[in-house]
Short mmCIF file of N, CA and C in Angstrom, two decimals:
data_model
loop_
_atom_site.label_atom_id
_atom_site.label_comp_id
_atom_site.label_asym_id
_atom_site.label_seq_id
_atom_site.Cartn_x
_atom_site.Cartn_y
_atom_site.Cartn_z
N UNK A 1 99.96 228.80 140.33
CA UNK A 1 98.68 228.11 140.18
C UNK A 1 98.32 227.40 141.47
N UNK A 2 97.07 227.10 141.63
CA UNK A 2 96.62 226.37 142.80
C UNK A 2 97.28 224.99 142.82
N UNK A 3 97.76 224.52 144.01
CA UNK A 3 98.46 223.23 144.07
C UNK A 3 97.71 222.07 143.44
N UNK A 4 96.36 222.09 143.55
CA UNK A 4 95.57 221.00 142.96
C UNK A 4 95.66 221.02 141.43
N UNK A 5 95.59 222.23 140.88
CA UNK A 5 95.68 222.35 139.42
C UNK A 5 97.09 222.03 138.91
N UNK A 6 98.08 222.29 139.77
CA UNK A 6 99.47 222.09 139.38
C UNK A 6 99.79 220.62 139.11
N UNK A 7 99.03 219.72 139.73
CA UNK A 7 99.28 218.28 139.59
C UNK A 7 99.25 217.86 138.12
N UNK A 8 98.30 218.41 137.35
CA UNK A 8 98.18 218.06 135.92
C UNK A 8 99.45 218.42 135.16
N UNK A 9 99.92 219.65 135.38
CA UNK A 9 101.13 220.11 134.70
C UNK A 9 102.34 219.28 135.13
N UNK A 10 102.40 218.98 136.44
CA UNK A 10 103.53 218.20 136.96
C UNK A 10 103.54 216.79 136.39
N UNK A 11 102.35 216.19 136.24
CA UNK A 11 102.22 214.84 135.69
C UNK A 11 102.73 214.81 134.24
N UNK A 12 102.33 215.81 133.45
CA UNK A 12 102.76 215.90 132.05
C UNK A 12 104.27 216.08 131.97
N UNK A 13 104.81 216.97 132.85
CA UNK A 13 106.25 217.22 132.82
C UNK A 13 107.04 215.97 133.23
N UNK A 14 106.51 215.20 134.18
CA UNK A 14 107.18 213.96 134.61
C UNK A 14 107.22 212.96 133.46
N UNK A 15 106.12 212.84 132.72
CA UNK A 15 106.09 211.96 131.53
C UNK A 15 107.10 212.42 130.49
N UNK A 16 107.14 213.73 130.29
CA UNK A 16 108.08 214.35 129.35
C UNK A 16 109.51 213.96 129.70
N UNK A 17 109.86 214.07 131.00
CA UNK A 17 111.21 213.77 131.46
C UNK A 17 111.51 212.26 131.33
N UNK A 18 110.55 211.43 131.71
CA UNK A 18 110.75 209.97 131.65
C UNK A 18 110.93 209.49 130.21
N UNK A 19 110.16 210.04 129.29
CA UNK A 19 110.29 209.66 127.88
C UNK A 19 111.65 210.07 127.32
N UNK A 20 112.14 211.23 127.76
CA UNK A 20 113.49 211.65 127.36
C UNK A 20 114.53 210.66 127.87
N UNK A 21 114.33 210.20 129.09
CA UNK A 21 115.26 209.25 129.71
C UNK A 21 115.23 207.91 128.98
N UNK A 22 114.01 207.44 128.65
CA UNK A 22 113.86 206.16 127.94
C UNK A 22 114.52 206.21 126.56
N UNK A 23 114.28 207.32 125.84
CA UNK A 23 114.88 207.46 124.50
C UNK A 23 116.41 207.48 124.58
N UNK A 24 116.93 208.07 125.66
CA UNK A 24 118.37 208.12 125.89
C UNK A 24 118.92 206.70 126.08
N UNK A 25 118.24 205.90 126.90
CA UNK A 25 118.67 204.51 127.16
C UNK A 25 118.59 203.68 125.88
N UNK A 26 117.51 203.84 125.14
CA UNK A 26 117.36 203.11 123.86
C UNK A 26 118.45 203.49 122.88
N UNK A 27 118.79 204.78 122.87
CA UNK A 27 119.86 205.28 122.00
C UNK A 27 121.20 204.65 122.35
N UNK A 28 121.47 204.47 123.65
CA UNK A 28 122.72 203.83 124.10
C UNK A 28 122.76 202.37 123.63
N UNK A 29 121.61 201.68 123.73
CA UNK A 29 121.53 200.27 123.30
C UNK A 29 121.87 200.15 121.82
N UNK A 30 121.26 201.02 121.01
CA UNK A 30 121.47 200.98 119.55
C UNK A 30 122.91 201.35 119.20
N UNK A 31 123.45 202.36 119.89
CA UNK A 31 124.79 202.86 119.55
C UNK A 31 125.90 201.94 120.03
N UNK A 32 125.72 201.28 121.18
CA UNK A 32 126.80 200.50 121.77
C UNK A 32 126.90 199.06 121.24
N UNK A 33 125.76 198.46 120.92
CA UNK A 33 125.77 197.05 120.49
C UNK A 33 125.78 196.96 118.96
N UNK A 34 126.89 196.50 118.43
CA UNK A 34 127.04 196.41 116.97
C UNK A 34 126.58 195.06 116.43
N UNK A 35 126.44 194.07 117.33
CA UNK A 35 126.07 192.72 116.88
C UNK A 35 124.56 192.50 116.80
N UNK A 36 123.76 193.57 117.02
CA UNK A 36 122.31 193.43 116.95
C UNK A 36 121.86 193.31 115.49
N UNK A 37 120.75 192.63 115.30
CA UNK A 37 120.22 192.47 113.94
C UNK A 37 119.67 193.81 113.42
N UNK A 38 119.68 193.94 112.11
CA UNK A 38 119.20 195.18 111.48
C UNK A 38 117.74 195.42 111.81
N UNK A 39 116.95 194.35 111.83
CA UNK A 39 115.52 194.46 112.14
C UNK A 39 115.31 194.96 113.57
N UNK A 40 116.12 194.44 114.52
CA UNK A 40 116.01 194.85 115.93
C UNK A 40 116.35 196.34 116.08
N UNK A 41 117.45 196.75 115.45
CA UNK A 41 117.89 198.16 115.50
C UNK A 41 116.82 199.06 114.88
N UNK A 42 116.26 198.60 113.77
CA UNK A 42 115.22 199.38 113.08
C UNK A 42 113.99 199.55 113.97
N UNK A 43 113.60 198.47 114.67
CA UNK A 43 112.45 198.53 115.59
C UNK A 43 112.70 199.48 116.75
N UNK A 44 113.94 199.44 117.30
CA UNK A 44 114.31 200.34 118.40
C UNK A 44 114.27 201.78 117.93
N UNK A 45 114.79 202.03 116.74
CA UNK A 45 114.79 203.40 116.20
C UNK A 45 113.36 203.91 115.96
N UNK A 46 112.51 203.01 115.48
CA UNK A 46 111.09 203.39 115.29
C UNK A 46 110.45 203.75 116.63
N UNK A 47 110.78 202.96 117.67
CA UNK A 47 110.28 203.23 119.03
C UNK A 47 110.76 204.60 119.51
N UNK A 48 112.03 204.91 119.25
CA UNK A 48 112.60 206.20 119.63
C UNK A 48 111.83 207.33 118.94
N UNK A 49 111.55 207.17 117.65
CA UNK A 49 110.81 208.20 116.90
C UNK A 49 109.41 208.41 117.47
N UNK A 50 108.75 207.30 117.86
CA UNK A 50 107.40 207.39 118.45
C UNK A 50 107.47 208.15 119.78
N UNK A 51 108.47 207.79 120.61
CA UNK A 51 108.66 208.48 121.89
C UNK A 51 108.95 209.97 121.69
N UNK A 52 109.76 210.26 120.68
CA UNK A 52 110.08 211.67 120.42
C UNK A 52 108.83 212.45 120.02
N UNK A 53 107.97 211.80 119.25
CA UNK A 53 106.70 212.43 118.88
C UNK A 53 105.83 212.70 120.10
N UNK A 54 105.79 211.72 121.02
CA UNK A 54 105.03 211.88 122.26
C UNK A 54 105.62 212.99 123.12
N UNK A 55 106.95 213.07 123.17
CA UNK A 55 107.64 214.10 123.95
C UNK A 55 107.27 215.49 123.42
N UNK A 56 107.21 215.62 122.11
CA UNK A 56 106.84 216.90 121.50
C UNK A 56 105.42 217.29 121.90
N UNK A 57 104.48 216.33 121.83
CA UNK A 57 103.09 216.58 122.22
C UNK A 57 102.98 216.95 123.70
N UNK A 58 103.71 216.21 124.54
CA UNK A 58 103.70 216.50 125.98
C UNK A 58 104.29 217.87 126.28
N UNK A 59 105.35 218.22 125.55
CA UNK A 59 105.99 219.53 125.75
C UNK A 59 105.03 220.66 125.45
N UNK A 60 104.33 220.55 124.31
CA UNK A 60 103.36 221.59 123.92
C UNK A 60 102.21 221.66 124.93
N UNK A 61 101.71 220.47 125.35
CA UNK A 61 100.62 220.42 126.34
C UNK A 61 101.04 221.08 127.65
N UNK A 62 102.27 220.77 128.07
CA UNK A 62 102.78 221.32 129.34
C UNK A 62 102.84 222.84 129.29
N UNK A 63 103.37 223.38 128.21
CA UNK A 63 103.49 224.84 128.07
C UNK A 63 102.11 225.50 128.10
N UNK A 64 101.15 224.91 127.37
CA UNK A 64 99.78 225.47 127.33
C UNK A 64 99.15 225.46 128.72
N UNK A 65 99.23 224.29 129.40
CA UNK A 65 98.65 224.17 130.75
C UNK A 65 99.31 225.13 131.73
N UNK A 66 100.64 225.22 131.65
CA UNK A 66 101.40 226.10 132.54
C UNK A 66 100.97 227.55 132.39
N UNK A 67 100.84 228.01 131.16
CA UNK A 67 100.45 229.41 130.90
C UNK A 67 99.01 229.66 131.37
N UNK A 68 98.10 228.73 131.04
CA UNK A 68 96.69 228.90 131.43
C UNK A 68 96.55 228.96 132.95
N UNK A 69 97.17 228.00 133.67
CA UNK A 69 97.05 227.95 135.13
C UNK A 69 97.73 229.13 135.80
N UNK A 70 98.85 229.57 135.23
CA UNK A 70 99.54 230.74 135.82
C UNK A 70 98.66 231.98 135.72
N UNK A 71 97.92 232.11 134.62
CA UNK A 71 97.03 233.26 134.45
C UNK A 71 95.84 233.21 135.41
N UNK A 72 95.35 231.99 135.68
CA UNK A 72 94.18 231.84 136.55
C UNK A 72 94.53 231.81 138.04
N UNK A 73 95.82 231.69 138.35
CA UNK A 73 96.25 231.53 139.74
C UNK A 73 96.04 232.79 140.57
N UNK A 74 95.77 232.58 141.89
CA UNK A 74 95.65 233.70 142.84
C UNK A 74 97.03 234.30 143.12
N UNK A 75 98.05 233.47 142.93
CA UNK A 75 99.41 233.90 143.23
C UNK A 75 99.93 234.84 142.14
N UNK A 76 100.39 236.01 142.56
CA UNK A 76 100.97 236.98 141.63
C UNK A 76 102.47 236.76 141.55
N UNK A 77 102.94 236.39 140.38
CA UNK A 77 104.36 236.08 140.22
C UNK A 77 105.25 237.30 140.38
N UNK A 78 106.36 237.10 141.11
CA UNK A 78 107.37 238.15 141.20
C UNK A 78 108.31 237.98 140.00
N UNK A 79 109.26 238.91 139.88
CA UNK A 79 110.13 238.94 138.69
C UNK A 79 110.90 237.62 138.51
N UNK A 80 111.45 237.09 139.62
CA UNK A 80 112.25 235.85 139.54
C UNK A 80 111.40 234.67 139.08
N UNK A 81 110.12 234.64 139.49
CA UNK A 81 109.21 233.56 139.06
C UNK A 81 109.01 233.60 137.54
N UNK A 82 108.84 234.82 137.02
CA UNK A 82 108.64 234.99 135.57
C UNK A 82 109.88 234.56 134.80
N UNK A 83 111.06 234.88 135.36
CA UNK A 83 112.32 234.48 134.70
C UNK A 83 112.43 232.96 134.64
N UNK A 84 112.17 232.31 135.78
CA UNK A 84 112.22 230.84 135.84
C UNK A 84 111.21 230.22 134.88
N UNK A 85 110.00 230.77 134.85
CA UNK A 85 108.94 230.24 134.00
C UNK A 85 109.34 230.29 132.52
N UNK A 86 109.85 231.44 132.09
CA UNK A 86 110.24 231.59 130.69
C UNK A 86 111.48 230.78 130.34
N UNK A 87 112.37 230.57 131.32
CA UNK A 87 113.53 229.71 131.08
C UNK A 87 113.10 228.26 130.88
N UNK A 88 112.15 227.80 131.69
CA UNK A 88 111.62 226.43 131.55
C UNK A 88 110.97 226.27 130.18
N UNK A 89 110.12 227.22 129.81
CA UNK A 89 109.43 227.17 128.51
C UNK A 89 110.45 227.20 127.37
N UNK A 90 111.47 228.05 127.49
CA UNK A 90 112.52 228.16 126.45
C UNK A 90 113.26 226.84 126.28
N UNK A 91 113.60 226.19 127.41
CA UNK A 91 114.31 224.91 127.34
C UNK A 91 113.44 223.81 126.72
N UNK A 92 112.16 223.82 127.07
CA UNK A 92 111.25 222.82 126.49
C UNK A 92 111.09 223.04 124.98
N UNK A 93 110.98 224.30 124.58
CA UNK A 93 110.91 224.63 123.15
C UNK A 93 112.19 224.17 122.44
N UNK A 94 113.33 224.35 123.13
CA UNK A 94 114.62 223.92 122.58
C UNK A 94 114.65 222.41 122.37
N UNK A 95 114.10 221.68 123.34
CA UNK A 95 114.01 220.22 123.22
C UNK A 95 113.15 219.85 122.01
N UNK A 96 112.03 220.54 121.85
CA UNK A 96 111.14 220.28 120.71
C UNK A 96 111.88 220.51 119.39
N UNK A 97 112.60 221.63 119.30
CA UNK A 97 113.35 221.95 118.07
C UNK A 97 114.41 220.89 117.78
N UNK A 98 115.14 220.48 118.82
CA UNK A 98 116.14 219.42 118.67
C UNK A 98 115.51 218.16 118.13
N UNK A 99 114.37 217.80 118.71
CA UNK A 99 113.73 216.54 118.34
C UNK A 99 113.14 216.57 116.94
N UNK A 100 112.55 217.70 116.59
CA UNK A 100 111.99 217.84 115.23
C UNK A 100 113.12 217.75 114.19
N UNK A 101 114.21 218.50 114.46
CA UNK A 101 115.33 218.53 113.50
C UNK A 101 116.01 217.17 113.38
N UNK A 102 116.39 216.60 114.53
CA UNK A 102 117.15 215.35 114.49
C UNK A 102 116.31 214.14 114.11
N UNK A 103 115.01 214.16 114.49
CA UNK A 103 114.15 213.04 114.09
C UNK A 103 114.01 213.01 112.57
N UNK A 104 113.76 214.18 111.98
CA UNK A 104 113.66 214.26 110.50
C UNK A 104 115.00 213.92 109.86
N UNK A 105 116.10 214.36 110.51
CA UNK A 105 117.46 214.06 110.01
C UNK A 105 117.69 212.55 109.97
N UNK A 106 117.33 211.86 111.06
CA UNK A 106 117.55 210.42 111.14
C UNK A 106 116.63 209.63 110.21
N UNK A 107 115.39 210.08 110.09
CA UNK A 107 114.44 209.37 109.20
C UNK A 107 114.93 209.44 107.75
N UNK A 108 115.33 210.63 107.32
CA UNK A 108 115.78 210.82 105.92
C UNK A 108 117.11 210.09 105.68
N UNK A 109 118.09 210.34 106.56
CA UNK A 109 119.44 209.81 106.35
C UNK A 109 119.57 208.32 106.65
N UNK A 110 118.69 207.81 107.55
CA UNK A 110 118.73 206.37 107.83
C UNK A 110 118.29 205.58 106.59
N UNK A 111 117.31 206.12 105.89
CA UNK A 111 116.83 205.46 104.67
C UNK A 111 117.88 205.53 103.56
N UNK A 112 118.67 206.60 103.56
CA UNK A 112 119.69 206.78 102.52
C UNK A 112 121.08 206.28 102.95
N UNK A 113 121.15 205.73 104.19
CA UNK A 113 122.43 205.25 104.76
C UNK A 113 123.50 206.35 104.79
N UNK A 114 123.09 207.55 105.21
CA UNK A 114 124.05 208.67 105.25
C UNK A 114 124.12 209.30 106.65
N UNK A 115 123.92 208.52 107.69
CA UNK A 115 123.96 209.07 109.05
C UNK A 115 125.41 209.35 109.45
N UNK A 116 125.69 210.60 109.79
CA UNK A 116 127.04 211.01 110.20
C UNK A 116 127.10 211.36 111.69
N UNK A 117 125.97 211.84 112.25
CA UNK A 117 125.94 212.18 113.68
C UNK A 117 125.36 210.99 114.44
N UNK A 118 126.12 210.44 115.41
CA UNK A 118 125.60 209.32 116.21
C UNK A 118 124.35 209.75 116.98
N UNK A 119 123.38 208.83 117.08
CA UNK A 119 122.13 209.15 117.77
C UNK A 119 122.36 209.50 119.24
N UNK A 120 123.44 208.93 119.83
CA UNK A 120 123.75 209.16 121.23
C UNK A 120 124.05 210.64 121.51
N UNK A 121 124.63 211.33 120.53
CA UNK A 121 124.96 212.76 120.69
C UNK A 121 123.67 213.57 120.86
N UNK A 122 122.74 213.32 119.95
CA UNK A 122 121.45 214.02 119.98
C UNK A 122 120.68 213.71 121.26
N UNK A 123 120.63 212.42 121.63
CA UNK A 123 119.89 212.01 122.81
C UNK A 123 120.50 212.56 124.10
N UNK A 124 121.84 212.64 124.14
CA UNK A 124 122.52 213.20 125.32
C UNK A 124 122.16 214.67 125.47
N UNK A 125 122.15 215.40 124.36
CA UNK A 125 121.81 216.83 124.39
C UNK A 125 120.38 217.05 124.88
N UNK A 126 119.45 216.25 124.37
CA UNK A 126 118.04 216.41 124.78
C UNK A 126 117.86 216.05 126.25
N UNK A 127 118.61 215.03 126.72
CA UNK A 127 118.52 214.63 128.13
C UNK A 127 119.06 215.74 129.04
N UNK A 128 120.21 216.32 128.67
CA UNK A 128 120.81 217.41 129.46
C UNK A 128 119.84 218.59 129.55
N UNK A 129 119.22 218.94 128.41
CA UNK A 129 118.27 220.07 128.38
C UNK A 129 117.05 219.76 129.25
N UNK A 130 116.55 218.52 129.16
CA UNK A 130 115.37 218.17 129.96
C UNK A 130 115.68 218.14 131.45
N UNK A 131 116.92 217.75 131.82
CA UNK A 131 117.34 217.78 133.23
C UNK A 131 117.38 219.23 133.73
N UNK A 132 117.96 220.12 132.92
CA UNK A 132 118.00 221.55 133.25
C UNK A 132 116.58 222.11 133.40
N UNK A 133 115.71 221.71 132.47
CA UNK A 133 114.31 222.17 132.53
C UNK A 133 113.63 221.68 133.80
N UNK A 134 113.94 220.44 134.20
CA UNK A 134 113.35 219.87 135.42
C UNK A 134 113.80 220.63 136.66
N UNK A 135 115.11 220.97 136.73
CA UNK A 135 115.66 221.72 137.87
C UNK A 135 115.01 223.10 137.95
N UNK A 136 114.95 223.79 136.81
CA UNK A 136 114.35 225.14 136.76
C UNK A 136 112.86 225.10 137.05
N UNK A 137 112.21 224.01 136.61
CA UNK A 137 110.77 223.86 136.84
C UNK A 137 110.47 223.79 138.33
N UNK A 138 111.34 223.09 139.07
CA UNK A 138 111.19 223.00 140.53
C UNK A 138 111.46 224.34 141.20
N UNK A 139 112.47 225.05 140.70
CA UNK A 139 112.76 226.38 141.24
C UNK A 139 111.64 227.36 140.94
N UNK A 140 111.01 227.19 139.77
CA UNK A 140 109.96 228.13 139.34
C UNK A 140 108.74 228.10 140.27
N UNK A 141 108.53 226.99 140.95
CA UNK A 141 107.37 226.91 141.84
C UNK A 141 107.76 227.02 143.31
N UNK A 142 109.04 227.33 143.58
CA UNK A 142 109.50 227.45 144.96
C UNK A 142 108.80 228.57 145.71
N UNK A 143 108.82 229.78 145.14
CA UNK A 143 108.16 230.93 145.77
C UNK A 143 106.66 230.73 145.88
N UNK A 144 106.11 230.10 144.86
CA UNK A 144 104.66 229.84 144.85
C UNK A 144 104.28 228.85 145.95
N UNK A 145 105.12 227.83 146.14
CA UNK A 145 104.88 226.84 147.21
C UNK A 145 104.93 227.52 148.58
N UNK A 146 105.92 228.41 148.75
CA UNK A 146 106.04 229.17 150.01
C UNK A 146 104.79 230.01 150.23
N UNK A 147 104.30 230.65 149.14
CA UNK A 147 103.10 231.48 149.22
C UNK A 147 101.89 230.67 149.68
N UNK A 148 101.67 229.49 149.05
CA UNK A 148 100.51 228.66 149.39
C UNK A 148 100.62 228.11 150.81
N UNK A 149 101.85 227.75 151.24
CA UNK A 149 102.05 227.27 152.61
C UNK A 149 101.75 228.36 153.64
N UNK A 150 102.21 229.58 153.35
CA UNK A 150 101.94 230.72 154.25
C UNK A 150 100.44 230.99 154.33
N UNK A 151 99.79 230.94 153.17
CA UNK A 151 98.35 231.19 153.12
C UNK A 151 97.59 230.16 153.95
N UNK A 152 98.03 228.89 153.84
CA UNK A 152 97.40 227.80 154.60
C UNK A 152 97.58 228.02 156.10
N UNK A 153 98.80 228.39 156.50
CA UNK A 153 99.09 228.64 157.93
C UNK A 153 98.27 229.80 158.45
N UNK A 154 98.20 230.89 157.66
CA UNK A 154 97.41 232.07 158.07
C UNK A 154 95.93 231.73 158.24
N UNK A 155 95.41 230.91 157.32
CA UNK A 155 94.01 230.49 157.41
C UNK A 155 93.75 229.65 158.66
N UNK A 156 94.74 228.77 159.00
CA UNK A 156 94.61 227.93 160.19
C UNK A 156 94.66 228.77 161.47
N UNK A 157 95.59 229.77 161.47
CA UNK A 157 95.71 230.68 162.62
C UNK A 157 94.43 231.49 162.80
N UNK A 158 93.91 232.01 161.68
CA UNK A 158 92.68 232.80 161.71
C UNK A 158 91.50 231.98 162.22
N UNK A 159 91.45 230.72 161.76
CA UNK A 159 90.38 229.82 162.19
C UNK A 159 90.47 229.52 163.69
N UNK A 160 91.73 229.32 164.17
CA UNK A 160 91.94 229.05 165.60
C UNK A 160 91.58 230.26 166.46
N UNK A 161 91.84 231.47 165.94
CA UNK A 161 91.51 232.70 166.67
C UNK A 161 90.00 232.94 166.73
N UNK A 162 89.30 232.53 165.70
CA UNK A 162 87.84 232.73 165.63
C UNK A 162 87.06 231.79 166.55
N UNK A 163 87.62 230.62 166.85
CA UNK A 163 86.93 229.63 167.69
C UNK A 163 86.62 230.15 169.10
N UNK A 164 87.60 230.75 169.81
CA UNK A 164 87.28 231.29 171.14
C UNK A 164 86.23 232.39 171.10
N UNK A 165 86.25 233.21 170.02
CA UNK A 165 85.26 234.29 169.87
C UNK A 165 83.85 233.72 169.75
N UNK A 166 83.74 232.65 168.97
CA UNK A 166 82.42 232.00 168.78
C UNK A 166 81.93 231.44 170.11
N UNK A 167 82.88 230.78 170.85
CA UNK A 167 82.54 230.20 172.16
C UNK A 167 82.11 231.29 173.14
N UNK A 168 82.85 232.42 173.09
CA UNK A 168 82.55 233.54 173.97
C UNK A 168 81.17 234.11 173.67
N UNK A 169 80.87 234.25 172.39
CA UNK A 169 79.56 234.77 171.96
C UNK A 169 78.42 233.86 172.42
N UNK A 170 78.65 232.53 172.32
CA UNK A 170 77.63 231.57 172.75
C UNK A 170 77.41 231.64 174.26
N UNK A 171 78.51 231.79 175.02
CA UNK A 171 78.42 231.89 176.48
C UNK A 171 77.66 233.14 176.91
N UNK A 172 77.98 234.27 176.24
CA UNK A 172 77.30 235.53 176.57
C UNK A 172 75.82 235.47 176.20
N UNK A 173 75.51 234.74 175.11
CA UNK A 173 74.12 234.57 174.68
C UNK A 173 73.34 233.76 175.71
N UNK A 174 73.99 232.66 176.19
CA UNK A 174 73.35 231.81 177.21
C UNK A 174 73.14 232.56 178.52
N UNK A 175 74.12 233.41 178.87
CA UNK A 175 74.04 234.20 180.10
C UNK A 175 72.87 235.19 180.04
N UNK A 176 72.74 235.84 178.86
CA UNK A 176 71.63 236.80 178.68
C UNK A 176 70.28 236.11 178.78
N UNK A 177 70.18 234.92 178.17
CA UNK A 177 68.92 234.16 178.23
C UNK A 177 68.57 233.77 179.67
N UNK A 178 69.59 233.41 180.45
CA UNK A 178 69.39 233.05 181.87
C UNK A 178 68.92 234.26 182.68
N UNK A 179 69.56 235.41 182.40
CA UNK A 179 69.20 236.64 183.10
C UNK A 179 67.75 237.05 182.81
N UNK A 180 67.34 236.88 181.54
CA UNK A 180 65.96 237.22 181.14
C UNK A 180 64.97 236.30 181.85
N UNK A 181 65.29 235.01 181.92
CA UNK A 181 64.42 234.04 182.61
C UNK A 181 64.30 234.37 184.08
N UNK A 182 65.41 234.76 184.72
CA UNK A 182 65.41 235.10 186.14
C UNK A 182 64.56 236.33 186.43
N UNK A 183 64.62 237.28 185.47
CA UNK A 183 63.80 238.50 185.62
C UNK A 183 62.32 238.17 185.52
N UNK A 184 62.01 237.25 184.58
CA UNK A 184 60.60 236.88 184.39
C UNK A 184 60.07 236.10 185.59
N UNK A 185 60.91 235.21 186.20
CA UNK A 185 60.49 234.38 187.33
C UNK A 185 61.62 234.34 188.36
N UNK A 186 61.70 235.37 189.24
CA UNK A 186 62.81 235.45 190.20
C UNK A 186 62.78 234.36 191.26
N UNK A 187 61.65 233.64 191.46
CA UNK A 187 61.55 232.60 192.49
C UNK A 187 61.78 231.19 191.93
N UNK A 188 62.23 231.15 190.65
CA UNK A 188 62.40 229.84 190.00
C UNK A 188 63.40 228.96 190.73
N UNK A 189 64.53 229.53 191.17
CA UNK A 189 65.58 228.77 191.86
C UNK A 189 65.10 228.35 193.25
N UNK A 190 64.39 229.29 193.96
CA UNK A 190 63.90 229.03 195.31
C UNK A 190 62.86 227.92 195.31
N UNK A 191 61.99 227.94 194.28
CA UNK A 191 60.94 226.92 194.19
C UNK A 191 61.53 225.53 194.06
N UNK A 192 62.60 225.47 193.25
CA UNK A 192 63.26 224.18 193.06
C UNK A 192 63.86 223.68 194.36
N UNK A 193 64.39 224.61 195.18
CA UNK A 193 65.02 224.26 196.46
C UNK A 193 63.98 223.76 197.46
N UNK A 194 62.80 224.39 197.49
CA UNK A 194 61.71 224.00 198.39
C UNK A 194 61.22 222.61 198.07
N UNK A 195 61.10 222.32 196.73
CA UNK A 195 60.64 220.99 196.31
C UNK A 195 61.54 219.89 196.82
N UNK A 196 62.86 220.15 196.82
CA UNK A 196 63.82 219.17 197.33
C UNK A 196 63.59 218.91 198.80
#
């Protein structure tokens, strides 16, 4: 995709990654501190669920934007680009599935006091997957970045090559105009000299 359009997708993906990181930190707080009040833990867990919902929305938005921009881009993806792209999308989908399953698991079992899997396990898994997705996401645009940089350099070189041609054309145009004037009035230079 065009670098300008890519900013939107990158911004969404950065939010996606940061929210995963925040939920991980909140999960550590809840899991490690046993002396916290029930109300405080409940509020933190509710915050985690809200963040997970936002992460799911961001993930879906990112995939949609990525596919749309890739289709509209001037850059034609090579095989390795397509592999990276689908790996990133697959990992994000995996994060969504994890979050949907475990969020529903925690909501149901927390109310029934039957939680057997610590929240830290789930949050660690989602963080690892999102880190992998982030690494692959950067690799997925490596060839494309090289392509856009090359295109920019070629355009600059072409522009620099065209400048002397334009100057040359203007000089030849001025020379022709001078020659025509001299033909029309061959004593123009001499007259000026006599006046002096």
